[in-house]
Amino acid sequence: MPGLLKLLLLSLLCGQVGWQLYCLCFRQQPARRQGVRHTAQGWQVWQPQHGWRAVQLRADSMALPSLVLLRYRYAHQWFYRSALIAADSLEQQSHRRLRVRLKFSRQRWQAVK
């Protein structure tokens, strides 16, 4: 690769890392997710400002014994978000139920209404 292209990519990467650190350390995060549930209406994510909101899960969501990676999007949004749920953040039984529901949910990729 030419040196100028490498420099451009490196500066973009540093800018993204800097922005993420700024958001993590100095900004209040009002859009933080604090809960996830599966009901008859589908998957929902809890946010303090909006309450329970319906989401559509992506096919690349993963359920491993040590963690659950949820890739989802809200209705009328194009980009996807991610949530990592570690095994020690929930009771063992709750984490297992979440993994089982994620693996065997038939409406997992259903469009958000």
Short mmCIF file of C-alpha atoms in Angstrom, two decimals:
data_model
loop_
_atom_site.label_atom_id
_atom_site.label_comp_id
_atom_site.label_asym_id
_atom_site.label_seq_id
_atom_site.Cartn_x
_atom_site.Cartn_y
_atom_site.Cartn_z
CA MET A 1 0.00 0.00 0.00
CA PRO A 2 1.19 3.50 -0.65
CA GLY A 3 2.39 5.41 2.38
CA LEU A 4 -0.29 8.09 2.06
CA LEU A 5 -3.09 5.50 2.13
CA LYS A 6 -1.57 3.85 5.20
CA LEU A 7 -1.38 7.22 6.93
CA LEU A 8 -5.01 7.97 6.08
CA LEU A 9 -6.22 4.61 7.39
CA LEU A 10 -4.15 4.97 10.56
CA SER A 11 -5.54 8.45 11.21
CA LEU A 12 -9.13 7.20 10.70
CA LEU A 13 -8.49 4.33 13.10
CA CYS A 14 -7.01 6.65 15.73
CA GLY A 15 -9.94 9.02 15.32
CA GLN A 16 -12.43 6.19 15.88
CA VAL A 17 -10.56 4.93 18.95
CA GLY A 18 -10.41 8.46 20.34
CA TRP A 19 -14.14 8.97 19.80
CA GLN A 20 -14.99 5.67 21.51
CA LEU A 21 -12.81 6.53 24.51
CA TYR A 22 -14.39 9.98 24.73
CA CYS A 23 -17.88 8.48 24.68
CA LEU A 24 -16.95 5.87 27.25
CA CYS A 25 -15.21 8.18 29.71
CA PHE A 26 -16.74 11.64 29.42
CA ARG A 27 -20.20 11.46 27.90
CA GLN A 28 -23.32 10.38 29.65
CA GLN A 29 -24.76 7.42 27.81
CA PRO A 30 -28.55 7.85 27.81
CA ALA A 31 -29.01 5.18 25.13
CA ARG A 32 -27.43 2.46 27.26
CA ARG A 33 -29.28 -0.85 27.17
CA GLN A 34 -30.20 -2.28 30.53
CA GLY A 35 -32.36 -5.27 29.76
CA VAL A 36 -33.42 -7.76 27.11
CA ARG A 37 -36.45 -10.01 26.98
CA HIS A 38 -38.34 -12.30 24.64
CA THR A 39 -42.14 -12.19 24.63
CA ALA A 40 -44.92 -13.34 22.31
CA GLN A 41 -44.37 -10.11 20.36
CA GLY A 42 -40.67 -10.92 19.81
CA TRP A 43 -37.39 -9.61 21.21
CA GLN A 44 -37.31 -6.34 23.15
CA VAL A 45 -34.55 -4.17 24.66
CA TRP A 46 -35.04 -1.90 27.70
CA GLN A 47 -33.75 1.67 27.74
CA PRO A 48 -34.38 4.08 30.63
CA GLN A 49 -35.63 6.83 28.30
CA HIS A 50 -37.91 4.73 26.08
CA GLY A 51 -38.85 1.63 28.08
CA TRP A 52 -39.20 -1.68 26.24
CA ARG A 53 -38.62 -1.33 22.48
CA ALA A 54 -39.04 -4.06 19.87
CA VAL A 55 -35.88 -5.09 18.03
CA GLN A 56 -34.94 -7.35 15.13
CA LEU A 57 -32.00 -9.65 15.78
CA ARG A 58 -29.38 -10.33 13.14
CA ALA A 59 -28.34 -13.79 12.06
CA ASP A 60 -24.81 -13.21 13.41
CA SER A 61 -26.02 -12.99 17.03
CA MET A 62 -24.17 -15.65 19.04
CA ALA A 63 -24.89 -17.60 22.19
CA LEU A 64 -21.81 -19.13 23.83
CA PRO A 65 -21.57 -20.57 27.34
CA SER A 66 -19.43 -17.65 28.52
CA LEU A 67 -21.22 -14.79 26.75
CA VAL A 68 -24.13 -13.79 24.53
CA LEU A 69 -23.59 -11.37 21.64
CA LEU A 70 -26.82 -9.73 20.50
CA ARG A 71 -26.75 -7.88 17.19
CA TYR A 72 -30.02 -6.01 16.71
CA ARG A 73 -31.70 -3.00 15.17
CA TYR A 74 -34.69 -0.88 16.11
CA ALA A 75 -37.63 -0.27 13.78
CA HIS A 76 -36.98 2.34 11.08
CA GLN A 77 -33.20 2.25 11.59
CA TRP A 78 -30.74 0.90 9.08
CA PHE A 79 -27.70 0.33 11.26
CA TYR A 80 -27.32 -2.47 13.77
CA ARG A 81 -26.19 -2.25 17.37
CA SER A 82 -24.50 -4.80 19.61
CA ALA A 83 -24.86 -5.88 23.21
CA LEU A 84 -22.51 -8.28 25.02
CA ILE A 85 -23.96 -10.14 27.98
CA ALA A 86 -21.31 -11.92 30.01
CA ALA A 87 -22.10 -15.08 31.95
CA ASP A 88 -21.34 -13.44 35.31
CA SER A 89 -23.73 -10.53 34.67
CA LEU A 90 -26.80 -12.75 35.15
CA GLU A 91 -27.71 -15.67 37.32
CA GLN A 92 -26.54 -18.92 35.77
CA GLN A 93 -30.09 -20.13 35.09
CA SER A 94 -31.15 -16.82 33.50
CA HIS A 95 -28.10 -16.78 31.25
CA ARG A 96 -28.80 -20.36 30.16
CA ARG A 97 -32.45 -19.52 29.40
CA LEU A 98 -31.35 -16.53 27.31
CA ARG A 99 -28.92 -18.68 25.32
CA VAL A 100 -31.57 -21.35 24.70
CA ARG A 101 -34.17 -18.80 23.62
CA LEU A 102 -31.69 -17.13 21.31
CA LYS A 103 -30.74 -20.42 19.67
CA PHE A 104 -34.27 -21.77 19.24
CA SER A 105 -36.38 -18.66 18.70
CA ARG A 106 -38.31 -19.05 15.43
CA GLN A 107 -39.07 -15.33 15.10
CA ARG A 108 -35.53 -14.24 15.79
CA TRP A 109 -35.01 -12.46 12.47
CA GLN A 110 -38.59 -11.30 12.00
CA ALA A 111 -38.86 -7.68 10.84
CA VAL A 112 -39.59 -5.09 13.51
CA LYS A 113 -43.07 -3.58 13.36
#
